[in-house]
Short mmCIF file of C-alpha atoms in Angstrom, two decimals:
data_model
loop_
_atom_site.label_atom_id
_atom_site.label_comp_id
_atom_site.label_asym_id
_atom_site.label_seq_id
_atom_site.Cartn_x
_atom_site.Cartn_y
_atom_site.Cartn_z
CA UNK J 1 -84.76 57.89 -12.33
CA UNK J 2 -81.33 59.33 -12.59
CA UNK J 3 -78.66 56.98 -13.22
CA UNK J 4 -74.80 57.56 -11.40
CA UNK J 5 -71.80 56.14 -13.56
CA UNK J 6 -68.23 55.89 -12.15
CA UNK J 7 -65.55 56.68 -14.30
CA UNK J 8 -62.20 55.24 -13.29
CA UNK J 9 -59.66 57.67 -14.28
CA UNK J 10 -56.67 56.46 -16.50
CA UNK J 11 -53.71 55.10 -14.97
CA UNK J 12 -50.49 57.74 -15.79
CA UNK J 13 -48.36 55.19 -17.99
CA UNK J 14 -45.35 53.49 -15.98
CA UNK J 15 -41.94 54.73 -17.89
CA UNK J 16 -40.70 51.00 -19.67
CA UNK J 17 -37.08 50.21 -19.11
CA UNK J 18 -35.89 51.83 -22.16
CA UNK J 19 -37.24 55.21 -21.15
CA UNK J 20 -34.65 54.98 -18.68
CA UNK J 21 -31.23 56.79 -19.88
CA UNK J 22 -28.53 53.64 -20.28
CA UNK J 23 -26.42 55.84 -17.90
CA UNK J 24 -28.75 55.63 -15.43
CA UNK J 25 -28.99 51.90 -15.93
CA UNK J 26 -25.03 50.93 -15.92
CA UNK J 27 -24.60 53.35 -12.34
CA UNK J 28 -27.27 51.13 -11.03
CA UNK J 29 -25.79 48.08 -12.13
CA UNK J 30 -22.45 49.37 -10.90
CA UNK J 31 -23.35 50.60 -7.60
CA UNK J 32 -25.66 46.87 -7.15
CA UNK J 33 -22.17 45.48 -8.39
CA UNK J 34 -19.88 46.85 -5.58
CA UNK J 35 -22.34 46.49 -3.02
CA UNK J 36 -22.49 42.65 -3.46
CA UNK J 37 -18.49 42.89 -3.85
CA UNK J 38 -18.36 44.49 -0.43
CA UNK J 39 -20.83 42.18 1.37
CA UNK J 40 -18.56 39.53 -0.07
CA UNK J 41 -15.34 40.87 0.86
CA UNK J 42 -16.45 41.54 4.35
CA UNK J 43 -18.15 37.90 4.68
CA UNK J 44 -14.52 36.45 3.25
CA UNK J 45 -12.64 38.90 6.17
CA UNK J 46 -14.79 37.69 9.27
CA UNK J 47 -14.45 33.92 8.27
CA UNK J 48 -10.41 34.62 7.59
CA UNK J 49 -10.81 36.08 11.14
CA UNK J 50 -12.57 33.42 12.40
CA UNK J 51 -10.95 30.73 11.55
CA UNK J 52 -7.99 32.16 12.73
CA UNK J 53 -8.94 32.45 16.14
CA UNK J 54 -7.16 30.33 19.14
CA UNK J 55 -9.77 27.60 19.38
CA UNK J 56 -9.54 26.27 16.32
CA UNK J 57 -5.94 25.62 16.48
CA UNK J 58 -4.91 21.85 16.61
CA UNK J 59 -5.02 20.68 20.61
CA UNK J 60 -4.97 16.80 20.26
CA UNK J 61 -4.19 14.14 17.82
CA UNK J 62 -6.40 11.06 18.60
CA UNK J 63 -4.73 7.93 17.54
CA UNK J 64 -6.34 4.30 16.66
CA UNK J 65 -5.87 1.20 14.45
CA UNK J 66 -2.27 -0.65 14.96
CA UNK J 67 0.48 0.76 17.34
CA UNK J 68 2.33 -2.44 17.24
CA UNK J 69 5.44 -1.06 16.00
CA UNK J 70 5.09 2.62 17.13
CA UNK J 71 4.41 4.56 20.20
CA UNK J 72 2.61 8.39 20.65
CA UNK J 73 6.36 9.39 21.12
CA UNK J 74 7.27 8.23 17.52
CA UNK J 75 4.41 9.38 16.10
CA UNK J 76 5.20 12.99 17.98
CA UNK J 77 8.68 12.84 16.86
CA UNK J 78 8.34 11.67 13.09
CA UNK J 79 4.61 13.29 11.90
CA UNK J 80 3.18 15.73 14.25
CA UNK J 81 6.52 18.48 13.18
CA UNK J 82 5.29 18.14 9.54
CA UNK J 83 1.72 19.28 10.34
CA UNK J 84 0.88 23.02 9.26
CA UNK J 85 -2.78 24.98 9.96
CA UNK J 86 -5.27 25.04 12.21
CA UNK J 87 -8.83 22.85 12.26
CA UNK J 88 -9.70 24.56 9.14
CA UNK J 89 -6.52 25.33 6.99
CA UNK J 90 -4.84 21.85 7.36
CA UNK J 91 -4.39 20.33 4.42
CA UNK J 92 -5.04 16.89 4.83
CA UNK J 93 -3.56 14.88 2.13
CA UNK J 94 -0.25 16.72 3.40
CA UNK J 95 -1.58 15.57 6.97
CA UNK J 96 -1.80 11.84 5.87
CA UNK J 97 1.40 11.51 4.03
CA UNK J 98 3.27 13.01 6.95
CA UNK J 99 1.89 10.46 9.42
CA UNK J 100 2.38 7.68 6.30
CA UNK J 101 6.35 8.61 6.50
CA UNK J 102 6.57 7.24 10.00
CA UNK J 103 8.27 3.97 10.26
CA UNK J 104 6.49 0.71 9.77
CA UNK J 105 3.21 2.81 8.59
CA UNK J 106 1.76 1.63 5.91
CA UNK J 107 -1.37 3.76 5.60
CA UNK J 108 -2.81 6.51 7.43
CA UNK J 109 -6.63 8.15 7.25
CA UNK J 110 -7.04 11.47 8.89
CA UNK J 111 -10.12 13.46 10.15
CA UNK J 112 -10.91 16.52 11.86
CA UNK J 113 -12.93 16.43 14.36
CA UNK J 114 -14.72 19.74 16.03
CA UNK J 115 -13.23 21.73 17.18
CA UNK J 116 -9.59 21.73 17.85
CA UNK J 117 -8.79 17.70 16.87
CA UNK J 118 -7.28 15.27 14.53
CA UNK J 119 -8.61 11.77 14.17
CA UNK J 120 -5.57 9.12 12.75
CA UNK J 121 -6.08 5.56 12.25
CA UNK J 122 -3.18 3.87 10.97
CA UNK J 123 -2.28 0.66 9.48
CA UNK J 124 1.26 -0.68 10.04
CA UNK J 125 3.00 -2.93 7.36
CA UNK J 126 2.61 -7.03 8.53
CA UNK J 127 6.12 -8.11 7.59
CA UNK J 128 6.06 -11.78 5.94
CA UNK J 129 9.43 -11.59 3.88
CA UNK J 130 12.64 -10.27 3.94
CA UNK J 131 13.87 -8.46 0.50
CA UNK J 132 17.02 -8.62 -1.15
CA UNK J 133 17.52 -7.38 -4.82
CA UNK J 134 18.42 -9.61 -8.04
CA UNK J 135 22.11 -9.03 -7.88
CA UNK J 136 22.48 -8.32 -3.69
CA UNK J 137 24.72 -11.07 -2.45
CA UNK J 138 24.75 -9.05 0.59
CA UNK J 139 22.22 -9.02 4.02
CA UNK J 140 18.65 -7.95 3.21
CA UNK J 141 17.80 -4.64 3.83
CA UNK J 142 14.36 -4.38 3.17
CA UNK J 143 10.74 -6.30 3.99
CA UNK J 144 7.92 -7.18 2.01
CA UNK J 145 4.58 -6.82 3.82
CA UNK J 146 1.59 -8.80 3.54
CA UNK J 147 0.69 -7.28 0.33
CA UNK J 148 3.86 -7.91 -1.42
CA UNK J 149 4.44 -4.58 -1.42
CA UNK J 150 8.47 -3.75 -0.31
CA UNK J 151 9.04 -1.13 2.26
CA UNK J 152 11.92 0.23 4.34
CA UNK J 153 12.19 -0.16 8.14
CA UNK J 154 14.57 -1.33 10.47
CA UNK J 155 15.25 -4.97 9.61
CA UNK J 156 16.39 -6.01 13.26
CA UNK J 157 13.04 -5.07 14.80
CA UNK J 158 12.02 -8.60 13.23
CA UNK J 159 15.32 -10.73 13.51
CA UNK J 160 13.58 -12.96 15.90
CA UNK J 161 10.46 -13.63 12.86
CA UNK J 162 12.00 -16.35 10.83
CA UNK J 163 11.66 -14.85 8.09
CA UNK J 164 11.73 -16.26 4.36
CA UNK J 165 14.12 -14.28 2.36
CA UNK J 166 12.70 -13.12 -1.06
CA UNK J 167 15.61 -11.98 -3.95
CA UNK J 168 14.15 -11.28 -7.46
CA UNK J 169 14.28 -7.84 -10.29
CA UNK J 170 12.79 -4.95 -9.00
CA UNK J 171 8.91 -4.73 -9.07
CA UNK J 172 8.73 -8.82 -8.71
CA UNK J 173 8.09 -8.79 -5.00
CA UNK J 174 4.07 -9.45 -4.76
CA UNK J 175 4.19 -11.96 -7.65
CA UNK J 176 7.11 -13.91 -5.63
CA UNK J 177 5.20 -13.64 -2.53
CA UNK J 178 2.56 -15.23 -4.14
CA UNK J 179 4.70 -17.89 -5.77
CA UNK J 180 6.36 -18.48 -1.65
CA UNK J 181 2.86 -18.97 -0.49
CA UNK J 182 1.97 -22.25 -3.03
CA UNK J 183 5.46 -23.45 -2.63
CA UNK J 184 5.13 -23.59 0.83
CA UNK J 185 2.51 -26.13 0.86
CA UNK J 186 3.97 -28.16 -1.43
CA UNK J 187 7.71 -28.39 0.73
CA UNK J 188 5.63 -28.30 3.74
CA UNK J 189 3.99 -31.82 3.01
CA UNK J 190 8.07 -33.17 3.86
CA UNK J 191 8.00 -31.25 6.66
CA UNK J 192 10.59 -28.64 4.30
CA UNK J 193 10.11 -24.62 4.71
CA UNK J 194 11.39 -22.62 2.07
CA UNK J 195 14.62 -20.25 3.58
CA UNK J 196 15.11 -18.39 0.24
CA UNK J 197 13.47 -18.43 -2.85
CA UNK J 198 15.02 -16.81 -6.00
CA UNK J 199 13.77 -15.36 -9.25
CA UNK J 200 16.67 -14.76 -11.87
CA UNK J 201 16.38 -12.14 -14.56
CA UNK J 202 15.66 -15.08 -16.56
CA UNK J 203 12.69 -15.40 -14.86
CA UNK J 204 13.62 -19.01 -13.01
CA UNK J 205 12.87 -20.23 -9.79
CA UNK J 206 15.17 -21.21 -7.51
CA UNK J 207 14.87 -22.28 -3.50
CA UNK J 208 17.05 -22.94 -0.49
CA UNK J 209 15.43 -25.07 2.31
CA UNK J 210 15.50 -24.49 5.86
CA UNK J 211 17.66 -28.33 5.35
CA UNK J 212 20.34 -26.40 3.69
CA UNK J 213 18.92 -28.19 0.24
CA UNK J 214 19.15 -26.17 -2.81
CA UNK J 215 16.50 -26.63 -5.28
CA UNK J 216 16.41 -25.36 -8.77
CA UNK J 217 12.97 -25.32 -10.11
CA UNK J 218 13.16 -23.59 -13.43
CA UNK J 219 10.87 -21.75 -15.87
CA UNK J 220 8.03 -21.91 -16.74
CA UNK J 221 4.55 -20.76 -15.33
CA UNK J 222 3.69 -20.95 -11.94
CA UNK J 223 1.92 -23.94 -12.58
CA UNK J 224 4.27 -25.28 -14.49
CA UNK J 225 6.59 -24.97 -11.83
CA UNK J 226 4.39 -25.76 -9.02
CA UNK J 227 3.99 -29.31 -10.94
CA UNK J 228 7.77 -30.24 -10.98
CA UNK J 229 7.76 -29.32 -7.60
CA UNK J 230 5.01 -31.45 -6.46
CA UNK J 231 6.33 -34.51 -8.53
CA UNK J 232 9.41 -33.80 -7.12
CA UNK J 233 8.43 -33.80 -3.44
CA UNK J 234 6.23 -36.82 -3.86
CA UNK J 235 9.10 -39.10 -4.90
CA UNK J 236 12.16 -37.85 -3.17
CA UNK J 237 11.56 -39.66 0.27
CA UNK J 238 12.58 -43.08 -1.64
CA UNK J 239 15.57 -41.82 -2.66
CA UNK J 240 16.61 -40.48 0.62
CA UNK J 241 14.92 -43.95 2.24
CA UNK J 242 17.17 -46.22 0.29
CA UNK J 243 20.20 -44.25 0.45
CA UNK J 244 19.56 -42.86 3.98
CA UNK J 245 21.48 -39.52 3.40
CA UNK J 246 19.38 -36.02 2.92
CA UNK J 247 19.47 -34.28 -0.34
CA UNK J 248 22.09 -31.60 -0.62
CA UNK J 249 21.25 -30.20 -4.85
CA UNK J 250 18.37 -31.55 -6.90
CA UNK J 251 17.86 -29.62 -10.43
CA UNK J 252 14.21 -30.31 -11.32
CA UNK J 253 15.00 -28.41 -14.89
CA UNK J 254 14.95 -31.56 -16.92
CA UNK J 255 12.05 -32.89 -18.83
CA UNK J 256 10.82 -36.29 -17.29
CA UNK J 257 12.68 -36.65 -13.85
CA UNK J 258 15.21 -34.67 -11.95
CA UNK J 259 19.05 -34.70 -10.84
CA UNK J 260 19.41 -35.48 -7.21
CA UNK J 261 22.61 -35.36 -5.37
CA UNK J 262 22.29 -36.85 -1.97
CA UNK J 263 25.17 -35.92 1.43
CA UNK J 264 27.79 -38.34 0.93
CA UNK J 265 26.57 -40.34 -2.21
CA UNK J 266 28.36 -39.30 -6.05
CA UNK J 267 25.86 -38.00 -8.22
CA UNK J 268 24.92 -39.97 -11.11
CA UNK J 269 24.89 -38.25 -14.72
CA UNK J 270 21.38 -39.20 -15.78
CA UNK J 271 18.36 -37.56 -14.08
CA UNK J 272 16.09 -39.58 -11.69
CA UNK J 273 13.29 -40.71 -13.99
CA UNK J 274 9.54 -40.40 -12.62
CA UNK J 275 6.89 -43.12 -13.46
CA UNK J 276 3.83 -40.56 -13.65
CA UNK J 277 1.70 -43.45 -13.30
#
């Protein structure tokens, strides 16, 4: 019987890359090269286009958090003439320190919001003190907020507040707040709130009650301070008992006891002495 064998035929030999002329190679590279350039260009044209186009420029500014001492109409007036760009080119840093120069604005976050919008929440400054520098003898022009932090505004907006007035060095104003807050509730316990409280470049303490009382508390730490105070307030009422007059002065400076001069009564040259026991 006859036998039938197939015979595949060999396979012509595929050129390898280096049979390929290097001229060849770099004009295909090149040519690949500015094609991708141009898809790239054209993609970066249509979106400059796009986001160019009417829609996306800025239609509203939605507002939210505290409008306690603002309006829309001072926000319109003071930010919104600092904004620049549309929903896409705004930068918004530059967005949020515009709305953070309005008055009484403490901080400001801002979104966008598809397509055309701007979401703002602010956060207005609390005002808790009234600031007056180290060596101001004059009216306070400046408040501390809640944070300590000092800030400019208009100071008659809070004339009706009551507020404490805080005079210290520069960069003092959150550590004095502090200091207000604990002296408070000691003076508060004679039914005393604290008008002014001073910080000298010497670093001591110093207060002026809502009595018209001046109080010199010295240096030291705060709780060094906070001690004299304390002692101080839990043994003044028997002076003022016996003598039935209201302290003008007391300098709480001295080691074991404190000068006291009362309305109407000579001061004595030795320093009320304390029993700690």
């Amino acid at each position: 019987m006859a036998s039938t064998t197939f015979i595949r035929p060999p396979t012509a030999a595929r050129p390898s890359r280096d049979a390929v002329p290097a001229d060849v190679r770099w004009m295909r590279l090149t040519a690949n090269g500015l094609y991708a350039l141009a898809a790239l260009v054209f993609v970066a044209l249509a979106a400059h286009l796009l986001t160019r186009q009417p829609v996306f420029a800025l239609r509203a500014i939605q507002l939210d958090g505290d409008l306690t001492r603002n309006s829309v109409a001072t926000i319109r007036v003071n930010a919104v003439p600092q904004l620049r760009g549309n929903f896409f080119t705004i930068d918004l840093q530059a967005a949020r320190r515009a709305f953070e120069t309005v008055p009484w604005v403490r901080r400001a976050v801002v979104q966008r919001v598809w397509p055309n919008r701007l979401a703002v929440r602010l956060e207005e400054h609390r005002p808790v003190a009234l600031w007056r520098g180290a060596d101001d003898n004059g009216a306070a022009e400046q408040l501390v907020n809640a944070q300590g932090e000092v800030f400019e505004a208009n100071v008659g907006d809070v004339e009706g507040d009551s507020l404490p007035t805080l005079q210290g060095p520069d960069g003092t104003s959150a550590a004095m707040l502090s200091m207000l807050t604990r002296l408070q509730t000691v003076f508060a316990r004679q039914g005393s709130q604290i008008d002014t409280l001073r910080l000298s470049s010497r670093a001591s303490w110093a207060i002026e009650l809502d009595t018209g009382a001046k109080v010199e508390l010295g240096r030291g730490s705060d709780d060094e301070v906070l001690v004299r105070a304390d002692r101080f307030v839990s043994t003044v009422t028997q002076m003022t008992q016996q003598f039935q007059a209201p302290v003008v002065y007391a300098d709480l400076r001295h080691r074991d006891g404190y000068a006291l001069r009362l309305r109407g009564i000579t001061t004595v040259t030795t320093p009320v002495t304390v029993n700690r026991n």
